[in-house]
Amino acid sequence: MGGFAPIIQAIPCTLLVTVGAFLIGFVIAIPLMFMRRSGFVPLRLVAQSFIDIARGIPPIVWLFFIYFGLPGIGVLLDPLKASIIGLGIISSGYLAEIFRGGLLAVHKGQFEASHALGLGSWTMFTKVIAPQALRAMLPGLATYFIGLVKDSSIASVIGVTEMVFAASTYARRSPEGILLFFIAAIVYMALSIPMGLAARGMEARMRKAGAR
């Protein structure tokens, strides 16, 4: 069971890749979502094309392109940064669609009522639309984040010392073999299940608050 320690030590790296990629995706997804809803067709097409490319190219290809391809034009990134950026680009495509779906879930009467009350665009969005959209987005955001925890394992292909990399490295020189990957799987579950429970609890509280 000596391989257990390296896997535990790799948890912070796994979480760093996950959180970093999610935040990058979140920041890029917000303007993408507004562009996707724009009445200006070229802007909408640019956003849709970016989303399709981000989601259509396999994650391993993104990581190889960023880590091995960008040095060809003078951009050198270490494995950790390359994995965060690559998974962040992918995340932006999925999160933009989650955000757009959340806004579409808000009844158009809410927009009309806000305008009738004379609310400005910023006040309408932050006080009326966003809270309702967030309730619709939360399940999708939670599901995607939990999936990203597991997808962070792809970073091992470019040498990021996350849990799968730690398990495979130790397995090469250990008789424990497959047991190390079983331990890694348990750790992934130990991280994912509490996140799912927390998300469901938050969703229930938001629904109660909305009902009041």
PDB file of C-alpha atoms in Angstrom:
ATOM      1  CA  MET A   1       0.000   0.000   0.000  1.00  0.00           C
ATOM      2  CA  GLY A   2       3.023   2.286  -0.363  1.00  0.00           C
ATOM      3  CA  GLY A   3       1.498   3.789  -3.502  1.00  0.00           C
ATOM      4  CA  PHE A   4      -1.334   5.306  -1.514  1.00  0.00           C
ATOM      5  CA  ALA A   5       0.782   8.266  -0.366  1.00  0.00           C
ATOM      6  CA  PRO A   6       1.758   9.506  -3.882  1.00  0.00           C
ATOM      7  CA  ILE A   7      -1.891   9.392  -4.950  1.00  0.00           C
ATOM      8  CA  ILE A   8      -2.973  11.422  -1.919  1.00  0.00           C
ATOM      9  CA  GLN A   9      -0.142  13.872  -2.522  1.00  0.00           C
ATOM     10  CA  ALA A  10      -1.399  14.329  -6.093  1.00  0.00           C
ATOM     11  CA  ILE A  11      -4.907  15.390  -4.992  1.00  0.00           C
ATOM     12  CA  PRO A  12      -4.015  19.126  -4.750  1.00  0.00           C
ATOM     13  CA  CYS A  13      -2.696  19.035  -8.320  1.00  0.00           C
ATOM     14  CA  THR A  14      -5.880  17.323  -9.524  1.00  0.00           C
ATOM     15  CA  LEU A  15      -8.013  19.966  -7.824  1.00  0.00           C
ATOM     16  CA  LEU A  16      -5.798  22.787  -9.137  1.00  0.00           C
ATOM     17  CA  VAL A  17      -6.253  21.582 -12.718  1.00  0.00           C
ATOM     18  CA  THR A  18     -10.001  21.211 -12.168  1.00  0.00           C
ATOM     19  CA  VAL A  19     -10.617  24.570 -10.504  1.00  0.00           C
ATOM     20  CA  GLY A  20      -8.233  26.438 -12.808  1.00  0.00           C
ATOM     21  CA  ALA A  21      -9.846  25.021 -15.944  1.00  0.00           C
ATOM     22  CA  PHE A  22     -13.351  25.689 -14.606  1.00  0.00           C
ATOM     23  CA  LEU A  23     -12.528  29.330 -13.795  1.00  0.00           C
ATOM     24  CA  ILE A  24     -10.951  29.949 -17.196  1.00  0.00           C
ATOM     25  CA  GLY A  25     -13.942  28.335 -18.870  1.00  0.00           C
ATOM     26  CA  PHE A  26     -16.330  30.374 -16.719  1.00  0.00           C
ATOM     27  CA  VAL A  27     -14.676  33.680 -17.642  1.00  0.00           C
ATOM     28  CA  ILE A  28     -14.604  32.905 -21.380  1.00  0.00           C
ATOM     29  CA  ALA A  29     -18.129  31.432 -21.380  1.00  0.00           C
ATOM     30  CA  ILE A  30     -19.848  34.615 -20.172  1.00  0.00           C
ATOM     31  CA  PRO A  31     -19.030  36.748 -23.256  1.00  0.00           C
ATOM     32  CA  LEU A  32     -19.547  33.690 -25.455  1.00  0.00           C
ATOM     33  CA  MET A  33     -23.045  33.284 -24.051  1.00  0.00           C
ATOM     34  CA  PHE A  34     -23.958  36.923 -24.777  1.00  0.00           C
ATOM     35  CA  MET A  35     -22.430  36.688 -28.247  1.00  0.00           C
ATOM     36  CA  ARG A  36     -24.414  33.513 -28.860  1.00  0.00           C
ATOM     37  CA  ARG A  37     -27.617  35.404 -28.005  1.00  0.00           C
ATOM     38  CA  SER A  38     -26.687  38.468 -30.047  1.00  0.00           C
ATOM     39  CA  GLY A  39     -28.925  39.705 -32.826  1.00  0.00           C
ATOM     40  CA  PHE A  40     -25.805  40.516 -34.848  1.00  0.00           C
ATOM     41  CA  VAL A  41     -25.380  37.417 -37.007  1.00  0.00           C
ATOM     42  CA  PRO A  42     -21.561  37.533 -37.533  1.00  0.00           C
ATOM     43  CA  LEU A  43     -21.015  37.823 -33.781  1.00  0.00           C
ATOM     44  CA  ARG A  44     -23.346  34.900 -33.181  1.00  0.00           C
ATOM     45  CA  LEU A  45     -21.563  32.801 -35.800  1.00  0.00           C
ATOM     46  CA  VAL A  46     -18.153  33.525 -34.263  1.00  0.00           C
ATOM     47  CA  ALA A  47     -19.402  32.396 -30.853  1.00  0.00           C
ATOM     48  CA  GLN A  48     -21.061  29.280 -32.242  1.00  0.00           C
ATOM     49  CA  SER A  49     -17.934  28.362 -34.200  1.00  0.00           C
ATOM     50  CA  PHE A  50     -15.744  28.758 -31.110  1.00  0.00           C
ATOM     51  CA  ILE A  51     -18.108  26.613 -29.049  1.00  0.00           C
ATOM     52  CA  ASP A  52     -18.222  23.916 -31.720  1.00  0.00           C
ATOM     53  CA  ILE A  53     -14.422  23.844 -32.008  1.00  0.00           C
ATOM     54  CA  ALA A  54     -13.912  23.825 -28.221  1.00  0.00           C
ATOM     55  CA  ARG A  55     -16.292  20.908 -27.773  1.00  0.00           C
ATOM     56  CA  GLY A  56     -15.588  19.066 -31.021  1.00  0.00           C
ATOM     57  CA  ILE A  57     -11.836  18.541 -30.669  1.00  0.00           C
ATOM     58  CA  PRO A  58     -10.879  15.726 -28.247  1.00  0.00           C
ATOM     59  CA  PRO A  59      -9.260  16.937 -24.985  1.00  0.00           C
ATOM     60  CA  ILE A  60      -6.040  15.017 -25.653  1.00  0.00           C
ATOM     61  CA  VAL A  61      -5.648  16.828 -28.992  1.00  0.00           C
ATOM     62  CA  TRP A  62      -6.081  20.210 -27.272  1.00  0.00           C
ATOM     63  CA  LEU A  63      -3.429  19.334 -24.712  1.00  0.00           C
ATOM     64  CA  PHE A  64      -0.989  18.075 -27.353  1.00  0.00           C
ATOM     65  CA  PHE A  65      -1.591  21.145 -29.503  1.00  0.00           C
ATOM     66  CA  ILE A  66      -0.969  23.556 -26.618  1.00  0.00           C
ATOM     67  CA  TYR A  67       1.934  21.695 -25.013  1.00  0.00           C
ATOM     68  CA  PHE A  68       3.740  20.349 -28.085  1.00  0.00           C
ATOM     69  CA  GLY A  69       2.433  22.637 -30.837  1.00  0.00           C
ATOM     70  CA  LEU A  70       2.667  26.145 -29.397  1.00  0.00           C
ATOM     71  CA  PRO A  71       6.445  25.917 -28.779  1.00  0.00           C
ATOM     72  CA  GLY A  72       6.725  25.939 -32.569  1.00  0.00           C
ATOM     73  CA  ILE A  73       5.645  29.589 -32.523  1.00  0.00           C
ATOM     74  CA  GLY A  74       7.650  30.447 -29.429  1.00  0.00           C
ATOM     75  CA  VAL A  75       4.993  29.886 -26.758  1.00  0.00           C
ATOM     76  CA  LEU A  76       6.398  27.611 -24.058  1.00  0.00           C
ATOM     77  CA  LEU A  77       4.142  26.383 -21.263  1.00  0.00           C
ATOM     78  CA  ASP A  78       4.826  23.920 -18.495  1.00  0.00           C
ATOM     79  CA  PRO A  79       2.541  20.844 -18.355  1.00  0.00           C
ATOM     80  CA  LEU A  80       0.360  22.224 -15.550  1.00  0.00           C
ATOM     81  CA  LYS A  81      -0.371  25.525 -17.301  1.00  0.00           C
ATOM     82  CA  ALA A  82      -0.917  23.802 -20.635  1.00  0.00           C
ATOM     83  CA  SER A  83      -3.450  21.382 -19.116  1.00  0.00           C
ATOM     84  CA  ILE A  84      -5.344  24.144 -17.296  1.00  0.00           C
ATOM     85  CA  ILE A  85      -5.548  26.273 -20.435  1.00  0.00           C
ATOM     86  CA  GLY A  86      -6.526  23.343 -22.651  1.00  0.00           C
ATOM     87  CA  LEU A  87      -9.253  22.072 -20.349  1.00  0.00           C
ATOM     88  CA  GLY A  88     -10.319  25.694 -19.757  1.00  0.00           C
ATOM     89  CA  ILE A  89     -10.914  26.218 -23.474  1.00  0.00           C
ATOM     90  CA  ILE A  90     -12.968  23.030 -23.625  1.00  0.00           C
ATOM     91  CA  SER A  91     -14.899  24.074 -20.506  1.00  0.00           C
ATOM     92  CA  SER A  92     -15.787  27.442 -22.026  1.00  0.00           C
ATOM     93  CA  GLY A  93     -17.736  25.743 -24.807  1.00  0.00           C
ATOM     94  CA  TYR A  94     -19.779  23.592 -22.461  1.00  0.00           C
ATOM     95  CA  LEU A  95     -20.318  26.324 -19.847  1.00  0.00           C
ATOM     96  CA  ALA A  96     -21.452  28.829 -22.486  1.00  0.00           C
ATOM     97  CA  GLU A  97     -24.234  26.454 -23.500  1.00  0.00           C
ATOM     98  CA  ILE A  98     -25.162  25.809 -19.857  1.00  0.00           C
ATOM     99  CA  PHE A  99     -25.394  29.577 -19.286  1.00  0.00           C
ATOM    100  CA  ARG A 100     -27.460  30.063 -22.436  1.00  0.00           C
ATOM    101  CA  GLY A 101     -29.819  27.264 -21.408  1.00  0.00           C
ATOM    102  CA  GLY A 102     -30.235  28.874 -17.991  1.00  0.00           C
ATOM    103  CA  LEU A 103     -31.244  32.184 -19.526  1.00  0.00           C
ATOM    104  CA  LEU A 104     -33.647  30.471 -21.907  1.00  0.00           C
ATOM    105  CA  ALA A 105     -35.274  28.812 -18.890  1.00  0.00           C
ATOM    106  CA  VAL A 106     -36.295  32.221 -17.532  1.00  0.00           C
ATOM    107  CA  HIS A 107     -39.809  33.031 -18.723  1.00  0.00           C
ATOM    108  CA  LYS A 108     -39.888  35.962 -21.125  1.00  0.00           C
ATOM    109  CA  GLY A 109     -42.570  37.523 -18.920  1.00  0.00           C
ATOM    110  CA  GLN A 110     -39.831  38.242 -16.369  1.00  0.00           C
ATOM    111  CA  PHE A 111     -38.039  40.406 -18.923  1.00  0.00           C
ATOM    112  CA  GLU A 112     -41.269  42.172 -19.861  1.00  0.00           C
ATOM    113  CA  ALA A 113     -42.191  42.801 -16.226  1.00  0.00           C
ATOM    114  CA  SER A 114     -38.724  44.199 -15.499  1.00  0.00           C
ATOM    115  CA  HIS A 115     -38.998  46.606 -18.402  1.00  0.00           C
ATOM    116  CA  ALA A 116     -42.496  47.611 -17.288  1.00  0.00           C
ATOM    117  CA  LEU A 117     -41.111  48.482 -13.844  1.00  0.00           C
ATOM    118  CA  GLY A 118     -38.488  50.670 -15.452  1.00  0.00           C
ATOM    119  CA  LEU A 119     -35.524  48.587 -14.334  1.00  0.00           C
ATOM    120  CA  GLY A 120     -32.231  49.217 -16.092  1.00  0.00           C
ATOM    121  CA  SER A 121     -30.525  46.405 -17.963  1.00  0.00           C
ATOM    122  CA  TRP A 122     -27.911  45.811 -15.253  1.00  0.00           C
ATOM    123  CA  THR A 123     -30.457  45.876 -12.414  1.00  0.00           C
ATOM    124  CA  MET A 124     -32.819  43.619 -14.342  1.00  0.00           C
ATOM    125  CA  PHE A 125     -30.081  41.115 -15.038  1.00  0.00           C
ATOM    126  CA  THR A 126     -28.525  41.016 -11.558  1.00  0.00           C
ATOM    127  CA  LYS A 127     -31.694  41.259  -9.464  1.00  0.00           C
ATOM    128  CA  VAL A 128     -34.304  39.440 -11.529  1.00  0.00           C
ATOM    129  CA  ILE A 129     -32.902  37.328 -14.355  1.00  0.00           C
ATOM    130  CA  ALA A 130     -29.594  35.998 -12.992  1.00  0.00           C
ATOM    131  CA  PRO A 131     -31.006  34.499  -9.746  1.00  0.00           C
ATOM    132  CA  GLN A 132     -33.681  32.614 -11.673  1.00  0.00           C
ATOM    133  CA  ALA A 133     -31.237  31.523 -14.383  1.00  0.00           C
ATOM    134  CA  LEU A 134     -28.776  30.308 -11.750  1.00  0.00           C
ATOM    135  CA  ARG A 135     -31.354  27.904 -10.332  1.00  0.00           C
ATOM    136  CA  ALA A 136     -31.751  26.415 -13.801  1.00  0.00           C
ATOM    137  CA  MET A 137     -27.983  26.334 -14.409  1.00  0.00           C
ATOM    138  CA  LEU A 138     -26.910  24.834 -11.099  1.00  0.00           C
ATOM    139  CA  PRO A 139     -27.522  21.146 -11.909  1.00  0.00           C
ATOM    140  CA  GLY A 140     -25.628  21.466 -15.173  1.00  0.00           C
ATOM    141  CA  LEU A 141     -22.770  23.411 -13.573  1.00  0.00           C
ATOM    142  CA  ALA A 142     -22.441  20.879 -10.753  1.00  0.00           C
ATOM    143  CA  THR A 143     -22.528  17.934 -13.141  1.00  0.00           C
ATOM    144  CA  TYR A 144     -19.923  19.512 -15.393  1.00  0.00           C
ATOM    145  CA  PHE A 145     -17.606  20.383 -12.487  1.00  0.00           C
ATOM    146  CA  ILE A 146     -17.776  16.840 -11.136  1.00  0.00           C
ATOM    147  CA  GLY A 147     -17.056  15.508 -14.612  1.00  0.00           C
ATOM    148  CA  LEU A 148     -14.115  17.890 -14.890  1.00  0.00           C
ATOM    149  CA  VAL A 149     -12.607  16.441 -11.711  1.00  0.00           C
ATOM    150  CA  LYS A 150     -12.469  13.086 -13.490  1.00  0.00           C
ATOM    151  CA  ASP A 151     -11.484  14.544 -16.871  1.00  0.00           C
ATOM    152  CA  SER A 152      -8.474  16.208 -15.241  1.00  0.00           C
ATOM    153  CA  SER A 153      -6.846  12.774 -15.426  1.00  0.00           C
ATOM    154  CA  ILE A 154      -6.193  13.439 -19.131  1.00  0.00           C
ATOM    155  CA  ALA A 155      -3.511  15.910 -18.009  1.00  0.00           C
ATOM    156  CA  SER A 156      -1.353  12.906 -17.154  1.00  0.00           C
ATOM    157  CA  VAL A 157      -0.564  12.438 -20.859  1.00  0.00           C
ATOM    158  CA  ILE A 158       1.644  15.548 -20.854  1.00  0.00           C
ATOM    159  CA  GLY A 159       3.247  14.786 -17.500  1.00  0.00           C
ATOM    160  CA  VAL A 160       1.064  16.613 -14.973  1.00  0.00           C
ATOM    161  CA  THR A 161       1.487  14.904 -11.611  1.00  0.00           C
ATOM    162  CA  GLU A 162      -2.194  14.374 -10.871  1.00  0.00           C
ATOM    163  CA  MET A 163      -3.608  11.163  -9.420  1.00  0.00           C
ATOM    164  CA  VAL A 164      -3.542   8.971 -12.523  1.00  0.00           C
ATOM    165  CA  PHE A 165       0.014  10.040 -13.329  1.00  0.00           C
ATOM    166  CA  ALA A 166       1.076   9.301  -9.741  1.00  0.00           C
ATOM    167  CA  ALA A 167      -0.610   5.894  -9.844  1.00  0.00           C
ATOM    168  CA  SER A 168       0.888   4.902 -13.210  1.00  0.00           C
ATOM    169  CA  THR A 169       4.372   6.110 -12.255  1.00  0.00           C
ATOM    170  CA  TYR A 170       4.385   4.147  -9.008  1.00  0.00           C
ATOM    171  CA  ALA A 171       2.772   1.106 -10.654  1.00  0.00           C
ATOM    172  CA  ARG A 172       5.736   0.710 -13.025  1.00  0.00           C
ATOM    173  CA  ARG A 173       8.034  -0.057 -10.103  1.00  0.00           C
ATOM    174  CA  SER A 174       5.629  -1.665  -7.674  1.00  0.00           C
ATOM    175  CA  PRO A 175       4.111  -5.140  -7.361  1.00  0.00           C
ATOM    176  CA  GLU A 176       0.820  -3.556  -6.289  1.00  0.00           C
ATOM    177  CA  GLY A 177      -0.043  -2.841  -9.927  1.00  0.00           C
ATOM    178  CA  ILE A 178      -3.765  -2.499 -10.588  1.00  0.00           C
ATOM    179  CA  LEU A 179      -4.485  -1.890  -6.900  1.00  0.00           C
ATOM    180  CA  LEU A 180      -3.029   1.617  -7.265  1.00  0.00           C
ATOM    181  CA  PHE A 181      -5.558   2.509  -9.942  1.00  0.00           C
ATOM    182  CA  PHE A 182      -8.321   1.058  -7.769  1.00  0.00           C
ATOM    183  CA  ILE A 183      -7.186   3.397  -4.984  1.00  0.00           C
ATOM    184  CA  ALA A 184      -7.192   6.327  -7.426  1.00  0.00           C
ATOM    185  CA  ALA A 185     -10.742   5.419  -8.485  1.00  0.00           C
ATOM    186  CA  ILE A 186     -11.885   5.410  -4.853  1.00  0.00           C
ATOM    187  CA  VAL A 187     -10.297   8.820  -4.288  1.00  0.00           C
ATOM    188  CA  TYR A 188     -12.073  10.211  -7.373  1.00  0.00           C
ATOM    189  CA  MET A 189     -15.365   8.907  -5.958  1.00  0.00           C
ATOM    190  CA  ALA A 190     -14.540  10.350  -2.543  1.00  0.00           C
ATOM    191  CA  LEU A 191     -14.111  13.753  -4.175  1.00  0.00           C
ATOM    192  CA  SER A 192     -17.089  13.553  -6.530  1.00  0.00           C
ATOM    193  CA  ILE A 193     -19.833  12.216  -4.253  1.00  0.00           C
ATOM    194  CA  PRO A 194     -19.635  14.997  -1.606  1.00  0.00           C
ATOM    195  CA  MET A 195     -19.579  17.584  -4.409  1.00  0.00           C
ATOM    196  CA  GLY A 196     -22.757  16.105  -5.855  1.00  0.00           C
ATOM    197  CA  LEU A 197     -24.464  16.070  -2.464  1.00  0.00           C
ATOM    198  CA  ALA A 198     -23.426  19.675  -1.802  1.00  0.00           C
ATOM    199  CA  ALA A 199     -24.758  20.762  -5.196  1.00  0.00           C
ATOM    200  CA  ARG A 200     -28.108  19.054  -4.587  1.00  0.00           C
ATOM    201  CA  GLY A 201     -28.359  20.675  -1.165  1.00  0.00           C
ATOM    202  CA  MET A 202     -27.619  24.097  -2.634  1.00  0.00           C
ATOM    203  CA  GLU A 203     -30.161  23.551  -5.378  1.00  0.00           C
ATOM    204  CA  ALA A 204     -32.829  22.610  -2.814  1.00  0.00           C
ATOM    205  CA  ARG A 205     -32.110  25.737  -0.764  1.00  0.00           C
ATOM    206  CA  MET A 206     -32.294  27.939  -3.851  1.00  0.00           C
ATOM    207  CA  ARG A 207     -35.627  26.412  -4.825  1.00  0.00           C
ATOM    208  CA  LYS A 208     -37.016  27.076  -1.349  1.00  0.00           C
ATOM    209  CA  ALA A 209     -35.753  30.647  -1.474  1.00  0.00           C
ATOM    210  CA  GLY A 210     -37.316  31.102  -4.898  1.00  0.00           C
ATOM    211  CA  ALA A 211     -40.630  29.692  -3.690  1.00  0.00           C
ATOM    212  CA  ARG A 212     -40.673  32.221  -0.844  1.00  0.00           C
TER     213      ARG A 212
END
